[in-house]
mmCIF file of C-alpha atoms and ligand atoms in Angstrom:
data_model
loop_
_atom_site.group_PDB
_atom_site.id
_atom_site.type_symbol
_atom_site.label_atom_id
_atom_site.label_comp_id
_atom_site.label_asym_id
_atom_site.label_seq_id
_atom_site.Cartn_x
_atom_site.Cartn_y
_atom_site.Cartn_z
ATOM 1 C CA UNK A 1044 -0.693 -22.521 4.364
ATOM 2 C CA UNK A 1045 -0.922 -19.074 3.030
ATOM 3 C CA UNK A 1046 -3.397 -16.881 2.065
ATOM 4 C CA UNK A 1047 -5.090 -13.314 2.454
ATOM 5 C CA UNK A 1048 -7.880 -12.294 4.836
ATOM 6 C CA UNK A 1049 -9.723 -9.850 5.745
ATOM 7 C CA UNK A 1050 -7.605 -8.080 8.814
ATOM 8 C CA UNK A 1051 -9.314 -8.457 12.758
ATOM 9 C CA UNK A 1052 -8.592 -5.983 16.106
ATOM 10 C CA UNK A 1053 -6.310 -8.961 17.216
ATOM 11 C CA UNK A 1054 -4.074 -8.524 14.280
ATOM 12 C CA UNK A 1055 -3.232 -5.365 15.118
ATOM 13 C CA UNK A 1056 0.327 -5.767 17.215
ATOM 14 C CA UNK A 1057 1.123 -8.187 14.588
ATOM 15 C CA UNK A 1058 0.333 -5.400 11.606
ATOM 16 C CA UNK A 1059 2.350 -3.204 13.555
ATOM 17 C CA UNK A 1060 5.281 -5.430 13.168
ATOM 18 C CA UNK A 1061 5.796 -5.536 9.665
ATOM 19 C CA UNK A 1062 5.345 -2.267 9.153
ATOM 20 C CA UNK A 1063 7.977 -1.132 11.326
ATOM 21 C CA UNK A 1064 9.965 -3.965 10.106
ATOM 22 C CA UNK A 1065 9.805 -3.002 6.792
ATOM 23 C CA UNK A 1066 10.221 0.779 7.457
ATOM 24 C CA UNK A 1067 13.483 -0.276 9.706
ATOM 25 C CA UNK A 1068 15.027 -1.186 6.683
ATOM 26 C CA UNK A 1069 14.413 2.269 4.996
ATOM 27 C CA UNK A 1070 13.801 1.483 1.750
ATOM 28 C CA UNK A 1071 10.205 0.605 0.395
ATOM 29 C CA UNK A 1072 7.883 2.604 2.712
ATOM 30 C CA UNK A 1073 6.761 5.713 3.479
ATOM 31 C CA UNK A 1074 6.729 4.894 7.158
ATOM 32 C CA UNK A 1075 10.297 5.314 9.238
ATOM 33 C CA UNK A 1076 11.377 4.119 12.707
ATOM 34 C CA UNK A 1077 9.876 4.806 15.401
ATOM 35 C CA UNK A 1078 6.229 4.512 13.851
ATOM 36 C CA UNK A 1079 3.800 7.455 14.729
ATOM 37 C CA UNK A 1080 2.717 7.209 18.580
ATOM 38 C CA UNK A 1081 -0.745 5.277 18.232
ATOM 39 C CA UNK A 1082 0.113 3.037 15.330
ATOM 40 C CA UNK A 1083 -1.910 -0.082 16.681
ATOM 41 C CA UNK A 1084 -5.002 2.883 17.537
ATOM 42 C CA UNK A 1085 -4.811 4.174 14.038
ATOM 43 C CA UNK A 1086 -5.291 0.662 12.577
ATOM 44 C CA UNK A 1087 -8.127 -0.539 14.223
ATOM 45 C CA UNK A 1088 -9.549 2.886 13.921
ATOM 46 C CA UNK A 1089 -9.465 1.861 10.353
ATOM 47 C CA UNK A 1090 -10.604 -0.965 10.759
ATOM 48 C CA UNK A 1091 -13.543 0.034 12.080
ATOM 49 C CA UNK A 1092 -13.791 3.140 10.037
ATOM 50 C CA UNK A 1093 -16.504 3.418 7.716
ATOM 51 C CA UNK A 1094 -13.947 4.645 4.258
ATOM 52 C CA UNK A 1095 -10.979 2.130 4.955
ATOM 53 C CA UNK A 1096 -9.963 -1.657 5.534
ATOM 54 C CA UNK A 1097 -6.651 -4.180 6.129
ATOM 55 C CA UNK A 1098 -6.104 -6.861 4.617
ATOM 56 C CA UNK A 1099 -3.767 -9.343 5.283
ATOM 57 C CA UNK A 1100 -1.493 -11.949 4.471
ATOM 58 C CA UNK A 1101 -1.461 -15.278 6.676
ATOM 59 C CA UNK A 1102 1.624 -17.769 6.546
ATOM 60 C CA UNK A 1103 0.769 -20.623 8.831
ATOM 61 C CA UNK A 1104 -1.467 -18.099 11.105
ATOM 62 C CA UNK A 1105 1.567 -15.602 11.388
ATOM 63 C CA UNK A 1106 0.563 -12.233 9.163
ATOM 64 C CA UNK A 1107 3.292 -11.543 7.324
ATOM 65 C CA UNK A 1108 2.299 -8.833 4.532
ATOM 66 C CA UNK A 1109 -0.621 -6.114 4.863
ATOM 67 C CA UNK A 1110 -2.487 -3.731 3.362
ATOM 68 C CA UNK A 1111 -4.664 -0.639 4.155
ATOM 69 C CA UNK A 1112 -7.245 0.979 1.213
ATOM 70 C CA UNK A 1113 -9.283 3.782 1.886
ATOM 71 C CA UNK A 1114 -11.308 5.366 0.619
ATOM 72 C CA UNK A 1115 -11.558 9.611 -0.322
ATOM 73 C CA UNK A 1116 -13.739 11.555 -2.397
ATOM 74 C CA UNK A 1117 -14.459 8.206 -4.356
ATOM 75 C CA UNK A 1118 -10.493 7.622 -4.548
ATOM 76 C CA UNK A 1119 -9.382 4.685 -2.560
ATOM 77 C CA UNK A 1120 -5.628 5.036 -1.334
ATOM 78 C CA UNK A 1121 -3.976 1.969 -0.375
ATOM 79 C CA UNK A 1122 -0.472 1.443 1.263
ATOM 80 C CA UNK A 1123 0.637 -1.914 0.988
ATOM 81 C CA UNK A 1124 4.113 -4.684 2.508
ATOM 82 C CA UNK A 1125 5.657 -8.142 3.090
ATOM 83 C CA UNK A 1126 7.817 -9.138 4.876
ATOM 84 C CA UNK A 1127 11.149 -9.586 3.817
ATOM 85 C CA UNK A 1128 11.832 -12.812 3.279
ATOM 86 C CA UNK A 1129 7.873 -14.131 1.959
ATOM 87 C CA UNK A 1130 8.372 -11.353 -0.912
ATOM 88 C CA UNK A 1131 7.745 -12.858 -4.100
ATOM 89 C CA UNK A 1132 5.759 -15.762 -4.008
ATOM 90 C CA UNK A 1133 2.465 -14.015 -4.752
ATOM 91 C CA UNK A 1134 1.436 -12.487 -1.797
ATOM 92 C CA UNK A 1135 1.961 -9.214 -2.381
ATOM 93 C CA UNK A 1136 -0.280 -10.028 -5.670
ATOM 94 C CA UNK A 1137 -2.752 -11.528 -3.602
ATOM 95 C CA UNK A 1138 -2.995 -8.515 -1.018
ATOM 96 C CA UNK A 1139 -3.431 -6.221 -3.980
ATOM 97 C CA UNK A 1140 -6.675 -7.911 -5.885
ATOM 98 C CA UNK A 1141 -8.619 -7.205 -2.224
ATOM 99 C CA UNK A 1142 -7.578 -3.735 -2.094
ATOM 100 C CA UNK A 1143 -8.734 -3.593 -5.940
ATOM 101 C CA UNK A 1144 -11.522 -5.333 -4.960
ATOM 102 C CA UNK A 1145 -12.451 -3.199 -2.523
ATOM 103 C CA UNK A 1146 -12.705 -0.800 -3.944
ATOM 104 C CA UNK A 1147 -14.823 -2.123 -6.839
ATOM 105 C CA UNK A 1148 -17.757 -3.229 -4.386
ATOM 106 C CA UNK A 1149 -17.639 0.032 -2.941
ATOM 107 C CA UNK A 1150 -18.306 1.864 -6.237
ATOM 108 C CA UNK A 1151 -15.598 4.166 -6.113
ATOM 109 C CA UNK A 1152 -14.114 5.320 -9.399
ATOM 110 C CA UNK A 1153 -10.566 5.108 -9.272
ATOM 111 C CA UNK A 1154 -7.484 4.140 -7.460
ATOM 112 C CA UNK A 1155 -4.105 5.676 -6.231
ATOM 113 C CA UNK A 1156 -1.160 5.377 -4.484
ATOM 114 C CA UNK A 1157 2.677 7.036 -4.400
ATOM 115 C CA UNK A 1158 5.947 4.718 -4.143
ATOM 116 C CA UNK A 1159 9.343 5.920 -4.594
ATOM 117 C CA UNK A 1160 11.162 5.428 -8.208
ATOM 118 C CA UNK A 1161 13.895 2.923 -6.468
ATOM 119 C CA UNK A 1162 10.997 0.600 -5.802
ATOM 120 C CA UNK A 1163 11.525 -1.730 -9.179
ATOM 121 C CA UNK A 1164 9.598 -4.710 -7.748
ATOM 122 C CA UNK A 1165 6.357 -2.700 -6.031
ATOM 123 C CA UNK A 1166 6.229 -0.742 -9.056
ATOM 124 C CA UNK A 1167 6.525 -3.571 -11.081
ATOM 125 C CA UNK A 1168 2.962 -5.117 -9.089
ATOM 126 C CA UNK A 1169 1.385 -1.978 -9.817
ATOM 127 C CA UNK A 1170 2.352 -1.668 -12.809
ATOM 128 C CA UNK A 1171 0.867 -5.750 -13.748
ATOM 129 C CA UNK A 1172 -2.542 -5.061 -11.993
ATOM 130 C CA UNK A 1173 -3.527 -2.198 -14.190
ATOM 131 C CA UNK A 1174 -2.378 1.027 -12.617
ATOM 132 C CA UNK A 1175 0.324 3.455 -14.941
ATOM 133 C CA UNK A 1176 1.575 6.525 -13.831
ATOM 134 C CA UNK A 1177 0.177 10.198 -13.192
ATOM 135 C CA UNK A 1178 3.162 12.333 -12.340
ATOM 136 C CA UNK A 1179 6.066 12.721 -10.474
ATOM 137 C CA UNK A 1180 6.890 13.898 -6.735
ATOM 138 C CA UNK A 1181 9.959 15.879 -7.070
ATOM 139 C CA UNK A 1182 11.741 16.288 -3.772
ATOM 140 C CA UNK A 1183 8.478 15.691 -1.895
ATOM 141 C CA UNK A 1184 9.338 13.883 1.141
ATOM 142 C CA UNK A 1185 11.903 15.065 3.344
ATOM 143 C CA UNK A 1186 13.338 11.491 5.035
ATOM 144 C CA UNK A 1187 14.718 11.036 8.301
ATOM 145 C CA UNK A 1188 18.167 11.474 6.580
ATOM 146 C CA UNK A 1189 17.804 14.822 5.891
ATOM 147 C CA UNK A 1190 16.955 13.516 2.081
ATOM 148 C CA UNK A 1191 14.963 14.620 -0.118
ATOM 149 C CA UNK A 1192 12.753 11.817 -1.728
ATOM 150 C CA UNK A 1193 10.764 11.864 -5.659
ATOM 151 C CA UNK A 1194 8.123 9.973 -5.394
ATOM 152 C CA UNK A 1195 5.637 8.275 -9.069
ATOM 153 C CA UNK A 1196 1.987 8.215 -8.333
ATOM 154 C CA UNK A 1197 0.571 6.165 -9.675
ATOM 155 C CA UNK A 1198 -3.449 5.057 -10.740
ATOM 156 C CA UNK A 1199 -5.921 2.704 -12.087
ATOM 157 C CA UNK A 1200 -9.563 4.351 -13.422
ATOM 158 C CA UNK A 1201 -12.059 2.022 -12.555
ATOM 159 C CA UNK A 1202 -15.506 4.552 -13.230
ATOM 160 C CA UNK A 1203 -14.532 4.056 -17.533
ATOM 161 C CA UNK A 1204 -18.299 5.013 -18.225
ATOM 162 C CA UNK A 1205 -18.898 8.503 -16.762
ATOM 163 C CA UNK A 1206 -18.889 11.152 -18.644
ATOM 164 C CA UNK A 1207 -14.717 12.400 -18.310
ATOM 165 C CA UNK A 1208 -13.809 16.560 -19.316
ATOM 166 C CA UNK A 1209 -10.172 16.940 -19.931
HETATM 167 C C1 LIG B 9 6.253 -4.514 -3.305
HETATM 168 C C2 LIG B 9 5.980 -5.787 -2.373
HETATM 169 C C3 LIG B 9 4.301 -5.680 -2.279
HETATM 170 C C4 LIG B 9 5.053 -6.042 -4.086
HETATM 171 O O1 LIG B 9 4.655 -7.884 -2.868
HETATM 172 P P1 LIG B 9 5.436 -9.265 -3.153
HETATM 173 O O2 LIG B 9 5.026 -10.408 -2.445
HETATM 174 O O3 LIG B 9 7.238 -9.070 -3.388
HETATM 175 O O4 LIG B 9 4.980 -9.757 -4.914
HETATM 176 P P2 LIG B 9 4.462 -11.076 -5.673
HETATM 177 O O5 LIG B 9 5.814 -12.121 -5.243
HETATM 178 O O6 LIG B 9 2.542 -10.980 -5.310
HETATM 179 O O7 LIG B 9 4.630 -9.954 -7.257
HETATM 180 C C5 LIG B 9 4.402 -9.328 -7.816
HETATM 181 C C6 LIG B 9 4.352 -8.820 -8.655
HETATM 182 O O8 LIG B 9 5.313 -7.871 -8.013
HETATM 183 C C7 LIG B 9 6.383 -8.356 -9.555
HETATM 184 N N1 LIG B 9 7.874 -8.330 -9.215
HETATM 185 C C8 LIG B 9 7.996 -9.277 -7.971
HETATM 186 N N2 LIG B 9 9.755 -9.585 -8.001
HETATM 187 C C9 LIG B 9 9.901 -8.938 -8.294
HETATM 188 C C10 LIG B 9 10.960 -8.325 -8.884
HETATM 189 N N3 LIG B 9 12.522 -9.064 -7.810
HETATM 190 N N4 LIG B 9 11.892 -7.201 -9.424
HETATM 191 C C11 LIG B 9 10.828 -6.913 -10.483
HETATM 192 N N5 LIG B 9 9.561 -7.767 -9.776
HETATM 193 C C12 LIG B 9 9.282 -7.672 -8.798
HETATM 194 C C13 LIG B 9 6.408 -8.807 -10.744
HETATM 195 O O9 LIG B 9 5.175 -8.447 -11.916
HETATM 196 C C14 LIG B 9 5.448 -9.776 -10.478
HETATM 197 O O10 LIG B 9 4.443 -10.326 -10.936
HETATM 198 P P3 LIG B 9 4.819 -11.719 -11.640
HETATM 199 O O11 LIG B 9 4.845 -12.981 -10.513
HETATM 200 O O12 LIG B 9 3.060 -12.323 -11.820
HETATM 201 O O13 LIG B 9 5.898 -11.998 -12.453
HETATM 202 C C15 LIG B 9 6.900 -6.421 -2.056
HETATM 203 O O14 LIG B 9 7.822 -6.858 -2.537
HETATM 204 C C16 LIG B 9 6.981 -5.908 -0.522
HETATM 205 O O15 LIG B 9 6.673 -5.612 0.828
HETATM 206 N N6 LIG B 9 7.701 -4.729 -0.054
HETATM 207 C C17 LIG B 9 8.675 -3.777 -0.082
HETATM 208 C C18 LIG B 9 7.608 -2.513 1.058
HETATM 209 C C19 LIG B 9 6.821 -2.207 -0.278
HETATM 210 O O16 LIG B 9 7.745 -1.752 -1.339
HETATM 211 N N7 LIG B 9 5.818 -1.856 -0.169
HETATM 212 C C20 LIG B 9 4.956 -0.861 -1.342
HETATM 213 C C21 LIG B 9 5.675 0.973 -0.838
HETATM 214 S S1 LIG B 9 4.849 1.323 -2.670
#
């Protein structure tokens, strides 16, 4: 059975393993190997913290993906990853739905994320969920290879009622 659930502290090693495997691909997420020392400690702190959360994708009792959400100033920032071999099966969408639900329930006015321009799959998922491109960062992130990667900022406004000002 595949599904998505709130993460628990016992998921720390499994989620770190997922992050390390996706980081090892060197293509899709910001994290690179080696992961920061104390990565699982940060995971546990995010789980326990008042302004952040994790959800995991579970297939037959094995964690194969996850999404973290962190609120800053009413904006929920998110990052997600699903293990190769489990992609394209709907788990990413389920994880994203949980993140959006979390942000809405907290009363966040907006969600935001950054994605590599070449990550067509992720951009497609976010766009289909209602995220729009709000900006483009040129030569913004130094990778361990030394190259400078661009990033696309995508966001979704949740509060469309409060007055705005441009
Ligand atoms: C991006 C990622 C989280 C999406 O999760 P997933 O489980 O593969 O995606 P899903 O199966 O839920 O598909 C959701 C949508 O993504 C898009 N999508 C999925 N596979 C795709 C592909 N091969 N090409 C283009 N779009 C694709 C589609 O819009 C799809 O919706 P649809 O099935 O209704 O057409 C996952 O592929 C992943 O972890 N990739 C590597 C890490 C990564 O890119 N993280 C995001 C960093 S910003």
